[in-house]
Coordinates of C-alpha atoms and ligand atoms in Angstrom, one line a residue:
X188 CA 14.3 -66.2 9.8
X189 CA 13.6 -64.0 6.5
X190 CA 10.1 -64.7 5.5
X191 CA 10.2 -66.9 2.2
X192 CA 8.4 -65.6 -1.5
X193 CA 5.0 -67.5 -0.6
X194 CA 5.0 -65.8 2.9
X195 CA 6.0 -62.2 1.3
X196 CA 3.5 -62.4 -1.1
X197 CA 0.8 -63.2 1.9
X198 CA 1.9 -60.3 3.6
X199 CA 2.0 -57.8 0.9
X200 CA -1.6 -59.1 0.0
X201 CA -2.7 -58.3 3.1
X202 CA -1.6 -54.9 3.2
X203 CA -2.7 -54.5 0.0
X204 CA -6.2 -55.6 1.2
X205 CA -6.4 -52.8 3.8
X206 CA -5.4 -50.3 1.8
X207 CA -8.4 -51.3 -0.9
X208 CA -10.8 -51.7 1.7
X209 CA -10.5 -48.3 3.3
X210 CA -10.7 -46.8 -0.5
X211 CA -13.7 -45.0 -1.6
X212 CA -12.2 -45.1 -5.6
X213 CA -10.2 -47.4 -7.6
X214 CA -8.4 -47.0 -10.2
X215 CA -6.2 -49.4 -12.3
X216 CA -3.8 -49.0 -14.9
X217 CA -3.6 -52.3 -17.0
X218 CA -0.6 -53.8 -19.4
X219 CA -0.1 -56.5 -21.6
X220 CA 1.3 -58.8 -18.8
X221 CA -2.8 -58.8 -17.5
X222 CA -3.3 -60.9 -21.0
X223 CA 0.1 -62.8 -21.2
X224 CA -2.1 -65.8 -19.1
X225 CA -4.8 -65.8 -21.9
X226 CA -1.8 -65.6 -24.2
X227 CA -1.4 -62.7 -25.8
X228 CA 2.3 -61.5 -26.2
X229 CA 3.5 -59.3 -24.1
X230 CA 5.9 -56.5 -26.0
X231 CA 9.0 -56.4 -24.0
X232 CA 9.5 -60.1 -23.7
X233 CA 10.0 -60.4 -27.4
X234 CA 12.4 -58.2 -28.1
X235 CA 10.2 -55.5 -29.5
X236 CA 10.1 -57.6 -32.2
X237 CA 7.6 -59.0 -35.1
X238 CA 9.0 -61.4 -37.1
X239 CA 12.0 -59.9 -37.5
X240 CA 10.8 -56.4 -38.0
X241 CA 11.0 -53.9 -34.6
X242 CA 7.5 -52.8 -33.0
X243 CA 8.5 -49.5 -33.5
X244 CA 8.2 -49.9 -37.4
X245 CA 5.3 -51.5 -38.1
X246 CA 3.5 -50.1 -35.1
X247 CA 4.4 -46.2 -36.2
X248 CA 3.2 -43.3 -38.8
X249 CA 6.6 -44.1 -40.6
X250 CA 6.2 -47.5 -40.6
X251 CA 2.5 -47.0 -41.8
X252 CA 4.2 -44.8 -45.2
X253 CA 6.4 -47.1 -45.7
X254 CA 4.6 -50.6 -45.7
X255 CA 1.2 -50.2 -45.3
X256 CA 0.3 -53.7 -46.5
X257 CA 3.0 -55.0 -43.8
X258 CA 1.4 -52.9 -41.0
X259 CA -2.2 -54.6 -41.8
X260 CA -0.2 -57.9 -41.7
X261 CA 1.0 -57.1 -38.4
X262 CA -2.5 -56.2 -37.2
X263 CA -4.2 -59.1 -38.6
X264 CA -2.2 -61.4 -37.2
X265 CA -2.8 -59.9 -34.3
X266 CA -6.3 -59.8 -34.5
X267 CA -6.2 -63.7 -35.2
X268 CA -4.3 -64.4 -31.7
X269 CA -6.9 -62.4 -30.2
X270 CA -9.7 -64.3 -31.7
X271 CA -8.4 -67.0 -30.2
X272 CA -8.2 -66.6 -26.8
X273 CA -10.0 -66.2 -23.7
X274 CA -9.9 -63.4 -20.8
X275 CA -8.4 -65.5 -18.0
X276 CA -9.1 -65.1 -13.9
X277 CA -7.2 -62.2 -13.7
X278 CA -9.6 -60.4 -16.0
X279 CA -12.5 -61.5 -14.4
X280 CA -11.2 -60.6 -10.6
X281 CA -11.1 -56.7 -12.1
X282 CA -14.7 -57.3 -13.2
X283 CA -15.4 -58.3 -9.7
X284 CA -13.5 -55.4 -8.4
X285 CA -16.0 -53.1 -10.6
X286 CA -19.0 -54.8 -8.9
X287 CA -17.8 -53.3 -5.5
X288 CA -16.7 -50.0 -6.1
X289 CA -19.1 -49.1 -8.6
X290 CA -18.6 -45.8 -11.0
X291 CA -15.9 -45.4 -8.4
X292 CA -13.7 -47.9 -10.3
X293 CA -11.9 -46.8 -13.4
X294 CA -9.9 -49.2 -15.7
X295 CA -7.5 -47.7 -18.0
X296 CA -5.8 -49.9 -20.3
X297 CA -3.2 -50.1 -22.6
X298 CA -3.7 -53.3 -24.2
X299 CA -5.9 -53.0 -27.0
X300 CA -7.1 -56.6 -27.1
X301 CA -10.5 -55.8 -26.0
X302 CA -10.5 -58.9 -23.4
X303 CA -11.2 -56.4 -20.5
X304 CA -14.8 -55.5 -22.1
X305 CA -14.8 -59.3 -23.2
X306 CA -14.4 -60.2 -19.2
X307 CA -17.5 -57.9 -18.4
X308 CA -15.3 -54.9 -17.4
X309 CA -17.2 -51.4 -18.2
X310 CA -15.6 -48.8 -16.7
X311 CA -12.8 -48.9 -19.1
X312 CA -11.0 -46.9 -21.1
X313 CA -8.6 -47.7 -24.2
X314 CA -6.3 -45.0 -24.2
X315 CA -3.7 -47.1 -26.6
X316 CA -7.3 -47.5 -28.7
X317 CA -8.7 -50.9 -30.3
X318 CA -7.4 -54.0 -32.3
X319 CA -11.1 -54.4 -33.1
X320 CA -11.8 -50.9 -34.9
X321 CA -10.2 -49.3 -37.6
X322 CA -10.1 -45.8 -38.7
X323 CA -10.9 -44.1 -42.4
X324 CA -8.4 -41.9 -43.4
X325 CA -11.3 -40.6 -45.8
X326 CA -14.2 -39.8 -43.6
X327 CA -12.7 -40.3 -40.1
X328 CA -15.2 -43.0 -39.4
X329 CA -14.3 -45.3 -36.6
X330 CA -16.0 -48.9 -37.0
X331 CA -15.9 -52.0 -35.4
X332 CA -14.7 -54.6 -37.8
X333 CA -14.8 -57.6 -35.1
X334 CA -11.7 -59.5 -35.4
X335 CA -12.2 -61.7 -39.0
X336 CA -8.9 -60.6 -41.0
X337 CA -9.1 -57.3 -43.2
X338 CA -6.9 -57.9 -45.9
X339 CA -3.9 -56.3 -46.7
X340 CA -5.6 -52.6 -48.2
X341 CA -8.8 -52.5 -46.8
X342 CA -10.8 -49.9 -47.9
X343 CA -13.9 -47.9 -45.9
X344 CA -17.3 -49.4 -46.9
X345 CA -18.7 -45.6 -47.0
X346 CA -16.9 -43.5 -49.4
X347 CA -13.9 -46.4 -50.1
X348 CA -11.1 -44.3 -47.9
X349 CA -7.9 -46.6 -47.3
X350 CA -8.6 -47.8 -43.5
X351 CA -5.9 -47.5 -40.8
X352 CA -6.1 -49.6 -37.5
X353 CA -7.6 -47.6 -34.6
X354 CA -4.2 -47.6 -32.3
X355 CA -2.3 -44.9 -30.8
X356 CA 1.4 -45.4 -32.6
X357 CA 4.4 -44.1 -31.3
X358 CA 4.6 -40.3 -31.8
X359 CA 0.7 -39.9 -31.9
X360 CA -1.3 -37.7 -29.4
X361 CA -3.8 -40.2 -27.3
X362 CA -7.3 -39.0 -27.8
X363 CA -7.9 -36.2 -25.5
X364 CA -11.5 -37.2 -24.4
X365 CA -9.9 -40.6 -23.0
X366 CA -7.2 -38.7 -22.0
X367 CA -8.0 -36.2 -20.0
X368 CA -11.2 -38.8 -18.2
X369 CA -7.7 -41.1 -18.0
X370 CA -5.7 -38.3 -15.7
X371 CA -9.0 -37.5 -13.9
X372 CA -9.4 -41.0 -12.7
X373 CA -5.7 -41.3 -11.8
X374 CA -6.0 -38.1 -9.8
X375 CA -9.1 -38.3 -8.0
X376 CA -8.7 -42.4 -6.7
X377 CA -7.3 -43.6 -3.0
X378 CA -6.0 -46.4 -4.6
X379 CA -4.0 -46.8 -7.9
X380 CA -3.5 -50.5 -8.9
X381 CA -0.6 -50.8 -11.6
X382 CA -1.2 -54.5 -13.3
X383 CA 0.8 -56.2 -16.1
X384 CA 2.8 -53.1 -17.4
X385 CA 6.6 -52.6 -17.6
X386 CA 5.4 -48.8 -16.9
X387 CA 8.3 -47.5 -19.8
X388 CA 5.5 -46.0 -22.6
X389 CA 4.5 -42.5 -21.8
X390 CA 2.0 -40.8 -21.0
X391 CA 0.7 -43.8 -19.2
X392 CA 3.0 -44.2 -17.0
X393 CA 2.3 -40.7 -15.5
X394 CA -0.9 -42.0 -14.0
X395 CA 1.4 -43.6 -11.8
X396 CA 2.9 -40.1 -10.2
X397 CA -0.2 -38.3 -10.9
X398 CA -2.2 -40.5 -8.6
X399 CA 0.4 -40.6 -5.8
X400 CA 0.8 -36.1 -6.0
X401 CA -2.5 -36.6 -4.4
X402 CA -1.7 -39.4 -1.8
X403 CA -3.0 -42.3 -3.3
X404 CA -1.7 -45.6 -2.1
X405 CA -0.3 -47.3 -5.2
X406 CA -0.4 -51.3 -5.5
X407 CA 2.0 -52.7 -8.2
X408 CA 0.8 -56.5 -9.5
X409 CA 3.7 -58.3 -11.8
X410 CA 5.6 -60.8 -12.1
X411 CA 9.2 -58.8 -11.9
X412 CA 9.7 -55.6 -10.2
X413 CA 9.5 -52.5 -13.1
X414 CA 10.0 -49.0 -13.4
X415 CA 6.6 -48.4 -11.3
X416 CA 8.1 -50.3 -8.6
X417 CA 9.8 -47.3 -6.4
X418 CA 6.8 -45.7 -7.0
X419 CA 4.6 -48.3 -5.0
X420 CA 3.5 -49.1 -1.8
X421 CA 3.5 -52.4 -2.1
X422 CA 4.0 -55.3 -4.5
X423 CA 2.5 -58.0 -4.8
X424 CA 4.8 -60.3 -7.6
X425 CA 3.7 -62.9 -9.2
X426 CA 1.3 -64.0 -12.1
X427 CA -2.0 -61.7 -11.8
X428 CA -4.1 -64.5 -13.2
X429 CA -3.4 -66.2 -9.8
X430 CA -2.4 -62.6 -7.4
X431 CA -5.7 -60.5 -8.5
X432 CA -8.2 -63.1 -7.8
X433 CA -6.4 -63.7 -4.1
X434 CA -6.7 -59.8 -3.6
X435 CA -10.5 -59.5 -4.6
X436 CA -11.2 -62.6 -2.2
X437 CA -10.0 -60.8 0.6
X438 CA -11.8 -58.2 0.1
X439 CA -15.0 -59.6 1.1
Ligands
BJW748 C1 3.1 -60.0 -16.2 C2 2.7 -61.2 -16.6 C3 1.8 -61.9 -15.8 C4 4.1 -60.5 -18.0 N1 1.3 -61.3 -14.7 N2 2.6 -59.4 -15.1 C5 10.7 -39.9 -23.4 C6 9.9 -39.5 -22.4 C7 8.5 -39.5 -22.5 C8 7.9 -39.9 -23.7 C9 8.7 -40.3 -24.7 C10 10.1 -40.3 -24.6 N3 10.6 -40.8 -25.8 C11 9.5 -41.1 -26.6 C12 8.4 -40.8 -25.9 C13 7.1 -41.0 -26.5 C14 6.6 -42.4 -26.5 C15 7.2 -43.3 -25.4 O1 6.7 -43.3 -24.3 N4 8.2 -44.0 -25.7 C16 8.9 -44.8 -24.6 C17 9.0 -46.2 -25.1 C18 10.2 -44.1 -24.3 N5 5.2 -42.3 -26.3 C19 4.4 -42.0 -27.4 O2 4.8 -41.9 -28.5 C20 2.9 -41.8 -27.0 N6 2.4 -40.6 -27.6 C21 2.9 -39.4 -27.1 O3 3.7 -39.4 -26.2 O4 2.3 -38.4 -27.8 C22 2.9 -37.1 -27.5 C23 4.0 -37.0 -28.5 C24 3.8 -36.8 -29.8 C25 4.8 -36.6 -30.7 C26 6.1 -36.7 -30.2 C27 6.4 -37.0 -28.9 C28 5.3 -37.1 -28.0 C29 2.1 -42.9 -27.7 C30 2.4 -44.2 -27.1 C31 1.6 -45.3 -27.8 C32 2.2 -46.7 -27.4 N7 1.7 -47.6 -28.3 C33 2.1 -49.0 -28.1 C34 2.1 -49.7 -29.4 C35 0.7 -49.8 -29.9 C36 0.8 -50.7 -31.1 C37 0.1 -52.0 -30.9 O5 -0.4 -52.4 -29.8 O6 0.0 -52.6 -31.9 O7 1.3 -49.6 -27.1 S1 3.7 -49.2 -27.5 C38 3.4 -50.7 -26.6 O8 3.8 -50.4 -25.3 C39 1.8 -50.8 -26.6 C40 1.6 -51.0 -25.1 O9 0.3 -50.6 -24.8 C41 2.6 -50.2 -24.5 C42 2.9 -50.5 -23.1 O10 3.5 -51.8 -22.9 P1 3.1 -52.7 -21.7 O11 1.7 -53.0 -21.7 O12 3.7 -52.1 -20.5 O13 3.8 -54.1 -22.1 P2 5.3 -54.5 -21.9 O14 5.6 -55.7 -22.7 O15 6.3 -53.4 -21.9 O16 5.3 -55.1 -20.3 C43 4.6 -56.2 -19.9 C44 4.7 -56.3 -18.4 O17 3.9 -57.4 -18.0 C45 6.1 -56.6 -17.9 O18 6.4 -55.7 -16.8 C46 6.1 -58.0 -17.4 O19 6.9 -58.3 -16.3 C47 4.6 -58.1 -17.0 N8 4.0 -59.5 -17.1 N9 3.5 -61.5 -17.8 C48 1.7 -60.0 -14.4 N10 1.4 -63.1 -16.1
ZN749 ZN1 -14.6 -43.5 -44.9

């Protein structure tokens, strides 16, 4: 008799479970779907769109010299979700996942929410960079502004530079520091866990085959299967506010 989803998904954790166990580093590679539970939008389930207007221009240099008052619209809406919500269990079972492994466990994320840090996580790097910081186009400072809305055309307290949000936009470079500590994490773990990402936006998604060139076992946590998915050892499918906490209690 063909085992039925519940039983899969028992199976697959179990595997999964082994393969953690007998890993001396973890790394994971996080996605919007980690904060759909808290909810956050993810990207791909809305079309790409915001209010009518595609990600890619409001979320891109040319959509930045075009409408700069629409981008910082965008973003403080966004920011105002944020400040509403809550990192949920799935959040919290990475923090507990950072307790056992140590500075052997690297998160690298792609949301730029924040809620990782929020959960407790450390370890973590923003390599998409931060809803909560912006950037002056004058002095280059980067500041944490919280997530109280900005305004339209805010300007740099310092030396009154226009202010840009902090976020990697389509067609930017990521920052090489985080970058390069990104690929180094990816290429040095036993264990790559892929959570809440549709694995399409590059470079991220190269963590994927750059951890498994060196043998890593990969473990893909989502609700559907993605572009990640041949990639993986094994999937565990299903929402990781419920799947990541099952995984970090068998690992004890
Ligand atoms: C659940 C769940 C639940 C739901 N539980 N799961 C061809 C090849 C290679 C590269 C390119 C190329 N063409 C263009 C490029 C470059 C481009 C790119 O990759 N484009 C692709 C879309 C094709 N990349 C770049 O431009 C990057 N820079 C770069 O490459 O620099 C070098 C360069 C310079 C100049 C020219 C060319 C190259 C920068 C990428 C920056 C991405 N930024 C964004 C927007 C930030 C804006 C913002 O946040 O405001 O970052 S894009 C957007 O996608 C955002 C995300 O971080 C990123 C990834 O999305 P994510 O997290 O995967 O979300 P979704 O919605 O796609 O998926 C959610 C998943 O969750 C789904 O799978 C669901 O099933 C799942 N899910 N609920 C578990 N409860
Ligand atoms: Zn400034």
């Amino acid at each position: 008799m063909p085992l039925t989803p519940q039983e899969e998904l028992e199976v697959a954790l179990e595997r999964a479970a082994k393969w953690l166990r007998g890993s001396k580093s973890v790394c994971v590679l996080s996605g919007a779907g980690v904060s759909a539970e808290s909810g956050v939008p993810t990207f791909r389930a809305s079309d790409g769109l915001w209010e009518g207007h595609r990600i890619e221009d409001v979320a891109s240099p040319d959509g930045w010299e075009r409408d700069p008052a629409l981008v910082w619209n965008f973003y403080n809406a966004r920011r105002a979700n944020v400040a509403t919500v809550k990192p949920n269990p799935g959040h919290a079972a990475l923090v507990g996942m950072e307790k056992r492994w140590g500075d052997r466990f690297t998160l690298v994320t792609q949301n730029v929410d924040g809620l990782h840090r929020e959960a407790g996580s450390k370890n973590v790097l923003e390599i998409h960079g931060s809803l909560r910081h912006t950037r002056c186009l004058g002095c280059g400072a980067v500041t944490n502004r919280g997530l109280e809305p900005l305004g339209d055309a805010p300007k740099c307290p310092q030396c009154h530079g226009r202010l840009r949000p902090h976020i990697v936009w389509f067609g930017e470079g990521l920052d090489d520091d985080i970058w390069m500590a990104a690929m180094q994490a990816a290429d040095e773990c036993d264990a790559l866990l892929v959570v809440g990402t549709s694995a399409v936006v590059y470079p991220a998604a190269s963590l994927v085959p750059i951890a498994r060139r060196k043998g890593a076992t990969v473990i893909e946590v989502n609700l559907t299967r993605t572009e990640a998915s041949a990639q993986a050892d094994v999937g565990l499918y299903g929402p990781s506010g419920v799947t990541l906490p099952k995984l970090v209690e068998r690992l004890s």
